[in-house]
Amino acid sequence: MTDPATPPAAAGPAGSARASSAADGDALEAAVEVLAGRRVAVLTGAGISTDSGIPDYRGAGAPPRNPMTFQQFLSSERYRKRYWAGSHVGWKTFRASAPNGGHRALAELERAGVVNGVVTQNVDALHERAGSRRVVDLHGTVDRVLCLTCGQSFARDTVAARLAGDNPWIDEPESVRLAPDGDVEVDDIDAFVVPACTVCGGMLKPDVVFFGEFVPVERFAEARSLVVGAEALLVVGSSLVVNSGIRLLDQATRRRLPVVIVNRGETKGDSRAAVKIDAGTTETLTALAERLVPAARTAAATDPAGGAR
């Protein structure tokens, strides 16, 4: 076991390994060698949830997007109508999705003591549903709704039921269509009734970080503490375009932690990775768990005070 106070030196860009698939033995072996015996913090992005049927709007081949900003949401009722109509369609997709093998592999790695926690940029709550216990939802989750006036919190199911009751046509496929860029086309946006807070009548917003909003300071501090308490960083399914992800990568590289990236396509962190695996997240995480979990359990049985921790 390495001493967290003196983290191991990270391999530089020249030592990076690449793979076209998780079956590429060289890249997988290199990742196992980097991660084995180390406490690993994990950062996940949209790519880990595509196998659960949730689109990745930033991945390779994704169409350009023009997402609504927090300032637009606040400034115009029409923007809020469009947002809530599209968000309702998206919520039904998220609600019907289930954790995939990649989510389950990370939960297994945490149970084995290999992973100290997961920081996710996703808002789908699939890590929690897969059994991961220490999860930092960096950008919030779509299953909660907050009142911006009084701070009251609501379950998303409750708000969705009210929304559907006030707009019974919203669940008709011909009335609301999800566009390829993730936006929504609504036939009669003027007729849409936006849900209001049942406590004070104030403006409701899903408990997610919009473009133009900052990640709450205490939430980022919790994410940072996972990286600071780790001996390696595993980035999964993120192109590292969003600033919060890059900031966590910066924390890791400043401490000279080795970084392993699993993502289809290039990321903004590739030059700093000890190992880059260009492959699907589900098969790669499953393969890593098959190698790392038995080794960690064997080490823990031999030395109960040591192991991967």
PDB file of C-alpha atoms in Angstrom, residues 85-303:
ATOM      1  CA  ALA A  85     -41.727  20.747 -21.198  1.00  0.00           C
ATOM      2  CA  GLY A  86     -38.384  19.352 -22.347  1.00  0.00           C
ATOM      3  CA  SER A  87     -37.319  18.452 -18.830  1.00  0.00           C
ATOM      4  CA  HIS A  88     -40.514  16.420 -18.377  1.00  0.00           C
ATOM      5  CA  VAL A  89     -39.734  14.404 -21.513  1.00  0.00           C
ATOM      6  CA  GLY A  90     -36.145  13.911 -20.331  1.00  0.00           C
ATOM      7  CA  TRP A  91     -37.287  12.940 -16.833  1.00  0.00           C
ATOM      8  CA  LYS A  92     -39.388  10.096 -18.222  1.00  0.00           C
ATOM      9  CA  THR A  93     -36.276   8.774 -20.009  1.00  0.00           C
ATOM     10  CA  PHE A  94     -34.162   9.074 -16.862  1.00  0.00           C
ATOM     11  CA  ARG A  95     -36.873   7.505 -14.699  1.00  0.00           C
ATOM     12  CA  ALA A  96     -37.103   4.467 -16.979  1.00  0.00           C
ATOM     13  CA  SER A  97     -33.335   3.950 -17.174  1.00  0.00           C
ATOM     14  CA  ALA A  98     -31.441   1.458 -15.033  1.00  0.00           C
ATOM     15  CA  PRO A  99     -27.796   1.210 -13.938  1.00  0.00           C
ATOM     16  CA  ASN A 100     -25.581  -0.658 -16.385  1.00  0.00           C
ATOM     17  CA  GLY A 101     -22.583  -2.914 -15.882  1.00  0.00           C
ATOM     18  CA  GLY A 102     -20.230   0.055 -15.616  1.00  0.00           C
ATOM     19  CA  HIS A 103     -22.168   1.554 -12.695  1.00  0.00           C
ATOM     20  CA  ARG A 104     -22.306  -1.850 -11.007  1.00  0.00           C
ATOM     21  CA  ALA A 105     -18.566  -2.432 -11.518  1.00  0.00           C
ATOM     22  CA  LEU A 106     -17.744   0.840  -9.738  1.00  0.00           C
ATOM     23  CA  ALA A 107     -20.041  -0.098  -6.842  1.00  0.00           C
ATOM     24  CA  GLU A 108     -18.249  -3.448  -6.594  1.00  0.00           C
ATOM     25  CA  LEU A 109     -14.860  -1.726  -6.639  1.00  0.00           C
ATOM     26  CA  GLU A 110     -16.001   0.518  -3.788  1.00  0.00           C
ATOM     27  CA  ARG A 111     -17.219  -2.456  -1.732  1.00  0.00           C
ATOM     28  CA  ALA A 112     -13.838  -4.129  -2.251  1.00  0.00           C
ATOM     29  CA  GLY A 113     -12.029  -1.036  -0.965  1.00  0.00           C
ATOM     30  CA  VAL A 114     -10.411  -0.156  -4.286  1.00  0.00           C
ATOM     31  CA  VAL A 115     -12.524   2.970  -4.893  1.00  0.00           C
ATOM     32  CA  ASN A 116     -12.930   5.585  -2.147  1.00  0.00           C
ATOM     33  CA  GLY A 117     -15.875   7.286  -3.869  1.00  0.00           C
ATOM     34  CA  VAL A 118     -17.354   8.564  -7.108  1.00  0.00           C
ATOM     35  CA  VAL A 119     -17.660  12.161  -8.268  1.00  0.00           C
ATOM     36  CA  THR A 120     -20.147  12.337 -11.121  1.00  0.00           C
ATOM     37  CA  GLN A 121     -21.006  15.113 -13.538  1.00  0.00           C
ATOM     38  CA  ASN A 122     -24.231  13.252 -14.354  1.00  0.00           C
ATOM     39  CA  VAL A 123     -27.622  14.093 -12.854  1.00  0.00           C
ATOM     40  CA  ASP A 124     -29.254  10.669 -13.345  1.00  0.00           C
ATOM     41  CA  ALA A 125     -28.539   9.215  -9.859  1.00  0.00           C
ATOM     42  CA  LEU A 126     -27.617   5.852 -11.446  1.00  0.00           C
ATOM     43  CA  HIS A 127     -24.515   5.434  -9.288  1.00  0.00           C
ATOM     44  CA  GLU A 128     -26.626   5.468  -6.133  1.00  0.00           C
ATOM     45  CA  ARG A 129     -29.119   3.058  -7.664  1.00  0.00           C
ATOM     46  CA  ALA A 130     -26.231   0.722  -8.582  1.00  0.00           C
ATOM     47  CA  GLY A 131     -25.124   0.562  -4.951  1.00  0.00           C
ATOM     48  CA  SER A 132     -22.309   3.115  -4.750  1.00  0.00           C
ATOM     49  CA  ARG A 133     -22.326   4.547  -1.247  1.00  0.00           C
ATOM     50  CA  ARG A 134     -20.090   7.621  -1.435  1.00  0.00           C
ATOM     51  CA  VAL A 135     -21.229   9.656  -4.420  1.00  0.00           C
ATOM     52  CA  VAL A 136     -20.785  13.384  -4.996  1.00  0.00           C
ATOM     53  CA  ASP A 137     -23.415  14.542  -7.505  1.00  0.00           C
ATOM     54  CA  LEU A 138     -21.374  17.497  -8.706  1.00  0.00           C
ATOM     55  CA  HIS A 139     -24.159  18.965 -10.846  1.00  0.00           C
ATOM     56  CA  GLY A 140     -27.087  17.840  -8.691  1.00  0.00           C
ATOM     57  CA  THR A 141     -29.758  15.265  -9.543  1.00  0.00           C
ATOM     58  CA  VAL A 142     -32.963  15.452 -11.535  1.00  0.00           C
ATOM     59  CA  ASP A 143     -34.975  13.538  -8.945  1.00  0.00           C
ATOM     60  CA  ARG A 144     -35.308  16.603  -6.690  1.00  0.00           C
ATOM     61  CA  VAL A 145     -36.896  20.008  -7.330  1.00  0.00           C
ATOM     62  CA  LEU A 146     -36.170  23.172  -5.350  1.00  0.00           C
ATOM     63  CA  CYS A 147     -38.111  26.376  -4.824  1.00  0.00           C
ATOM     64  CA  LEU A 148     -35.853  29.332  -5.585  1.00  0.00           C
ATOM     65  CA  THR A 149     -37.885  31.547  -3.229  1.00  0.00           C
ATOM     66  CA  CYS A 150     -38.393  29.584  -0.001  1.00  0.00           C
ATOM     67  CA  GLY A 151     -35.939  26.713  -0.510  1.00  0.00           C
ATOM     68  CA  GLN A 152     -38.541  23.957  -0.130  1.00  0.00           C
ATOM     69  CA  SER A 153     -37.488  20.647  -1.708  1.00  0.00           C
ATOM     70  CA  PHE A 154     -39.877  18.343  -3.591  1.00  0.00           C
ATOM     71  CA  ALA A 155     -39.605  14.843  -5.002  1.00  0.00           C
ATOM     72  CA  ARG A 156     -39.494  15.028  -8.798  1.00  0.00           C
ATOM     73  CA  ASP A 157     -42.224  12.382  -9.110  1.00  0.00           C
ATOM     74  CA  THR A 158     -44.610  14.660  -7.204  1.00  0.00           C
ATOM     75  CA  VAL A 159     -43.886  17.670  -9.410  1.00  0.00           C
ATOM     76  CA  ALA A 160     -44.068  15.528 -12.568  1.00  0.00           C
ATOM     77  CA  ALA A 161     -47.528  14.285 -11.550  1.00  0.00           C
ATOM     78  CA  ARG A 162     -48.732  17.869 -11.019  1.00  0.00           C
ATOM     79  CA  LEU A 163     -47.211  18.954 -14.327  1.00  0.00           C
ATOM     80  CA  ALA A 164     -48.936  16.135 -16.210  1.00  0.00           C
ATOM     81  CA  GLY A 165     -52.229  16.948 -14.487  1.00  0.00           C
ATOM     82  CA  ASP A 166     -52.036  20.621 -15.490  1.00  0.00           C
ATOM     83  CA  ASN A 167     -50.859  19.746 -19.018  1.00  0.00           C
ATOM     84  CA  PRO A 168     -52.556  16.422 -19.887  1.00  0.00           C
ATOM     85  CA  TRP A 169     -51.401  16.646 -23.506  1.00  0.00           C
ATOM     86  CA  ILE A 170     -47.722  16.679 -22.445  1.00  0.00           C
ATOM     87  CA  ASP A 171     -47.469  12.883 -22.562  1.00  0.00           C
ATOM     88  CA  GLU A 172     -48.798  12.657 -26.114  1.00  0.00           C
ATOM     89  CA  PRO A 173     -45.819  11.915 -28.421  1.00  0.00           C
ATOM     90  CA  GLU A 174     -47.150  14.104 -31.214  1.00  0.00           C
ATOM     91  CA  SER A 175     -47.352  17.163 -28.919  1.00  0.00           C
ATOM     92  CA  VAL A 176     -43.813  17.203 -27.528  1.00  0.00           C
ATOM     93  CA  ARG A 177     -40.778  15.943 -29.437  1.00  0.00           C
ATOM     94  CA  LEU A 178     -37.204  15.671 -28.197  1.00  0.00           C
ATOM     95  CA  ALA A 179     -34.842  17.161 -30.773  1.00  0.00           C
ATOM     96  CA  PRO A 180     -31.477  15.524 -31.646  1.00  0.00           C
ATOM     97  CA  ASP A 181     -29.610  18.201 -29.687  1.00  0.00           C
ATOM     98  CA  GLY A 182     -31.566  17.516 -26.513  1.00  0.00           C
ATOM     99  CA  ASP A 183     -33.840  20.531 -26.863  1.00  0.00           C
ATOM    100  CA  VAL A 184     -37.603  20.098 -27.171  1.00  0.00           C
ATOM    101  CA  GLU A 185     -40.204  21.029 -29.759  1.00  0.00           C
ATOM    102  CA  VAL A 186     -43.608  21.844 -28.267  1.00  0.00           C
ATOM    103  CA  ASP A 187     -46.675  22.413 -30.443  1.00  0.00           C
ATOM    104  CA  ASP A 188     -48.421  24.864 -28.103  1.00  0.00           C
ATOM    105  CA  ILE A 189     -45.895  26.346 -25.711  1.00  0.00           C
ATOM    106  CA  ASP A 190     -48.211  29.222 -24.763  1.00  0.00           C
ATOM    107  CA  ALA A 191     -50.744  26.779 -23.312  1.00  0.00           C
ATOM    108  CA  PHE A 192     -48.150  25.129 -21.081  1.00  0.00           C
ATOM    109  CA  VAL A 193     -48.645  25.586 -17.317  1.00  0.00           C
ATOM    110  CA  VAL A 194     -45.397  25.857 -15.370  1.00  0.00           C
ATOM    111  CA  PRO A 195     -45.504  24.233 -11.910  1.00  0.00           C
ATOM    112  CA  ALA A 196     -45.161  26.581  -8.936  1.00  0.00           C
ATOM    113  CA  CYS A 197     -44.146  25.986  -5.332  1.00  0.00           C
ATOM    114  CA  THR A 198     -47.102  24.679  -3.303  1.00  0.00           C
ATOM    115  CA  VAL A 199     -45.682  26.337  -0.174  1.00  0.00           C
ATOM    116  CA  CYS A 200     -45.094  29.915  -1.318  1.00  0.00           C
ATOM    117  CA  GLY A 201     -46.040  30.037  -5.017  1.00  0.00           C
ATOM    118  CA  GLY A 202     -42.414  30.689  -5.957  1.00  0.00           C
ATOM    119  CA  MET A 203     -40.366  29.563  -8.954  1.00  0.00           C
ATOM    120  CA  LEU A 204     -39.385  25.894  -9.100  1.00  0.00           C
ATOM    121  CA  LYS A 205     -36.188  24.532 -10.615  1.00  0.00           C
ATOM    122  CA  PRO A 206     -34.810  20.989 -10.768  1.00  0.00           C
ATOM    123  CA  ASP A 207     -31.922  20.553  -8.336  1.00  0.00           C
ATOM    124  CA  VAL A 208     -29.313  20.609 -11.096  1.00  0.00           C
ATOM    125  CA  VAL A 209     -26.558  23.054 -12.008  1.00  0.00           C
ATOM    126  CA  PHE A 210     -27.474  24.991 -15.161  1.00  0.00           C
ATOM    127  CA  PHE A 211     -25.026  26.510 -17.607  1.00  0.00           C
ATOM    128  CA  GLY A 212     -24.135  29.869 -16.078  1.00  0.00           C
ATOM    129  CA  GLU A 213     -24.421  28.544 -12.516  1.00  0.00           C
ATOM    130  CA  PHE A 214     -21.547  27.613 -10.245  1.00  0.00           C
ATOM    131  CA  VAL A 215     -21.200  24.253  -8.543  1.00  0.00           C
ATOM    132  CA  PRO A 216     -21.970  24.903  -4.837  1.00  0.00           C
ATOM    133  CA  VAL A 217     -18.745  25.527  -2.926  1.00  0.00           C
ATOM    134  CA  GLU A 218     -19.377  22.849  -0.304  1.00  0.00           C
ATOM    135  CA  ARG A 219     -20.186  20.253  -2.987  1.00  0.00           C
ATOM    136  CA  PHE A 220     -16.962  20.921  -4.877  1.00  0.00           C
ATOM    137  CA  ALA A 221     -15.050  20.768  -1.597  1.00  0.00           C
ATOM    138  CA  GLU A 222     -16.479  17.279  -0.984  1.00  0.00           C
ATOM    139  CA  ALA A 223     -15.424  16.215  -4.490  1.00  0.00           C
ATOM    140  CA  ARG A 224     -11.971  17.642  -3.977  1.00  0.00           C
ATOM    141  CA  SER A 225     -11.618  15.771  -0.685  1.00  0.00           C
ATOM    142  CA  LEU A 226     -12.150  12.474  -2.502  1.00  0.00           C
ATOM    143  CA  VAL A 227      -9.309  13.273  -4.904  1.00  0.00           C
ATOM    144  CA  VAL A 228      -7.043  14.557  -2.136  1.00  0.00           C
ATOM    145  CA  GLY A 229      -7.661  11.362  -0.168  1.00  0.00           C
ATOM    146  CA  ALA A 230      -6.854   9.114  -3.145  1.00  0.00           C
ATOM    147  CA  GLU A 231      -3.698   7.679  -4.652  1.00  0.00           C
ATOM    148  CA  ALA A 232      -4.956   7.565  -8.255  1.00  0.00           C
ATOM    149  CA  LEU A 233      -7.714   9.125 -10.346  1.00  0.00           C
ATOM    150  CA  LEU A 234      -9.889   7.153 -12.764  1.00  0.00           C
ATOM    151  CA  VAL A 235     -11.823   9.292 -15.270  1.00  0.00           C
ATOM    152  CA  VAL A 236     -14.687   7.463 -16.970  1.00  0.00           C
ATOM    153  CA  GLY A 237     -16.891   8.631 -19.839  1.00  0.00           C
ATOM    154  CA  SER A 238     -15.996  12.308 -19.639  1.00  0.00           C
ATOM    155  CA  SER A 239     -14.406  14.468 -22.311  1.00  0.00           C
ATOM    156  CA  LEU A 240     -13.379  16.839 -19.488  1.00  0.00           C
ATOM    157  CA  VAL A 241     -14.842  19.827 -21.309  1.00  0.00           C
ATOM    158  CA  VAL A 242     -16.727  21.074 -18.248  1.00  0.00           C
ATOM    159  CA  ASN A 243     -14.622  23.245 -15.946  1.00  0.00           C
ATOM    160  CA  SER A 244     -15.447  21.301 -12.778  1.00  0.00           C
ATOM    161  CA  GLY A 245     -13.921  18.129 -14.249  1.00  0.00           C
ATOM    162  CA  ILE A 246     -10.725  19.874 -15.304  1.00  0.00           C
ATOM    163  CA  ARG A 247     -10.376  21.400 -11.837  1.00  0.00           C
ATOM    164  CA  LEU A 248     -10.468  17.933 -10.272  1.00  0.00           C
ATOM    165  CA  LEU A 249      -7.930  16.670 -12.807  1.00  0.00           C
ATOM    166  CA  ASP A 250      -5.740  19.622 -11.843  1.00  0.00           C
ATOM    167  CA  GLN A 251      -5.976  18.572  -8.190  1.00  0.00           C
ATOM    168  CA  ALA A 252      -4.798  15.080  -9.106  1.00  0.00           C
ATOM    169  CA  THR A 253      -1.900  16.129 -11.312  1.00  0.00           C
ATOM    170  CA  ARG A 254      -0.663  18.711  -8.798  1.00  0.00           C
ATOM    171  CA  ARG A 255      -0.366  15.898  -6.275  1.00  0.00           C
ATOM    172  CA  ARG A 256       1.324  13.740  -8.927  1.00  0.00           C
ATOM    173  CA  LEU A 257      -1.413  11.109  -8.798  1.00  0.00           C
ATOM    174  CA  PRO A 258      -1.444   8.728 -11.768  1.00  0.00           C
ATOM    175  CA  VAL A 259      -4.504   9.275 -13.963  1.00  0.00           C
ATOM    176  CA  VAL A 260      -6.306   6.616 -16.008  1.00  0.00           C
ATOM    177  CA  ILE A 261      -8.879   7.808 -18.569  1.00  0.00           C
ATOM    178  CA  VAL A 262     -11.510   5.554 -20.142  1.00  0.00           C
ATOM    179  CA  ASN A 263     -13.463   7.345 -22.870  1.00  0.00           C
ATOM    180  CA  ARG A 264     -14.432   6.947 -26.484  1.00  0.00           C
ATOM    181  CA  GLY A 265     -12.684   9.773 -28.321  1.00  0.00           C
ATOM    182  CA  GLU A 266     -10.281  12.452 -27.200  1.00  0.00           C
ATOM    183  CA  THR A 267     -10.502  14.270 -23.883  1.00  0.00           C
ATOM    184  CA  LYS A 268      -8.907  17.468 -22.639  1.00  0.00           C
ATOM    185  CA  GLY A 269      -6.914  15.412 -20.156  1.00  0.00           C
ATOM    186  CA  ASP A 270      -5.302  12.889 -22.503  1.00  0.00           C
ATOM    187  CA  SER A 271      -1.880  14.518 -22.383  1.00  0.00           C
ATOM    188  CA  ARG A 272      -1.826  14.145 -18.592  1.00  0.00           C
ATOM    189  CA  ALA A 273      -2.981  10.522 -18.438  1.00  0.00           C
ATOM    190  CA  ALA A 274      -0.674   7.698 -17.455  1.00  0.00           C
ATOM    191  CA  VAL A 275      -3.041   5.393 -19.361  1.00  0.00           C
ATOM    192  CA  LYS A 276      -5.766   6.276 -21.865  1.00  0.00           C
ATOM    193  CA  ILE A 277      -8.185   3.547 -22.958  1.00  0.00           C
ATOM    194  CA  ASP A 278     -10.272   4.571 -25.974  1.00  0.00           C
ATOM    195  CA  ALA A 279     -13.132   2.136 -25.465  1.00  0.00           C
ATOM    196  CA  GLY A 280     -16.593   1.668 -24.044  1.00  0.00           C
ATOM    197  CA  THR A 281     -17.019   2.255 -20.326  1.00  0.00           C
ATOM    198  CA  THR A 282     -19.146  -0.776 -19.448  1.00  0.00           C
ATOM    199  CA  GLU A 283     -16.824  -3.433 -20.841  1.00  0.00           C
ATOM    200  CA  THR A 284     -13.700  -1.667 -19.612  1.00  0.00           C
ATOM    201  CA  LEU A 285     -14.922  -1.131 -16.049  1.00  0.00           C
ATOM    202  CA  THR A 286     -16.175  -4.712 -15.913  1.00  0.00           C
ATOM    203  CA  ALA A 287     -12.754  -5.952 -17.010  1.00  0.00           C
ATOM    204  CA  LEU A 288     -10.979  -3.723 -14.481  1.00  0.00           C
ATOM    205  CA  ALA A 289     -13.243  -4.931 -11.673  1.00  0.00           C
ATOM    206  CA  GLU A 290     -12.598  -8.564 -12.624  1.00  0.00           C
ATOM    207  CA  ARG A 291      -8.878  -7.929 -12.171  1.00  0.00           C
ATOM    208  CA  LEU A 292      -8.776  -5.470  -9.274  1.00  0.00           C
ATOM    209  CA  VAL A 293     -11.481  -6.811  -6.931  1.00  0.00           C
ATOM    210  CA  PRO A 294     -10.002 -10.307  -6.340  1.00  0.00           C
ATOM    211  CA  ALA A 295      -6.550  -8.815  -5.818  1.00  0.00           C
ATOM    212  CA  ALA A 296      -7.900  -6.307  -3.292  1.00  0.00           C
ATOM    213  CA  ARG A 297      -9.803  -8.985  -1.385  1.00  0.00           C
ATOM    214  CA  THR A 298      -6.763 -11.232  -1.294  1.00  0.00           C
ATOM    215  CA  ALA A 299      -4.637  -8.367   0.017  1.00  0.00           C
ATOM    216  CA  ALA A 300      -7.256  -7.511   2.644  1.00  0.00           C
ATOM    217  CA  ALA A 301      -7.426 -11.129   3.792  1.00  0.00           C
ATOM    218  CA  THR A 302      -3.632 -11.274   4.099  1.00  0.00           C
ATOM    219  CA  ASP A 303      -3.372  -7.915   5.825  1.00  0.00           C
TER     220      ASP A 303
END
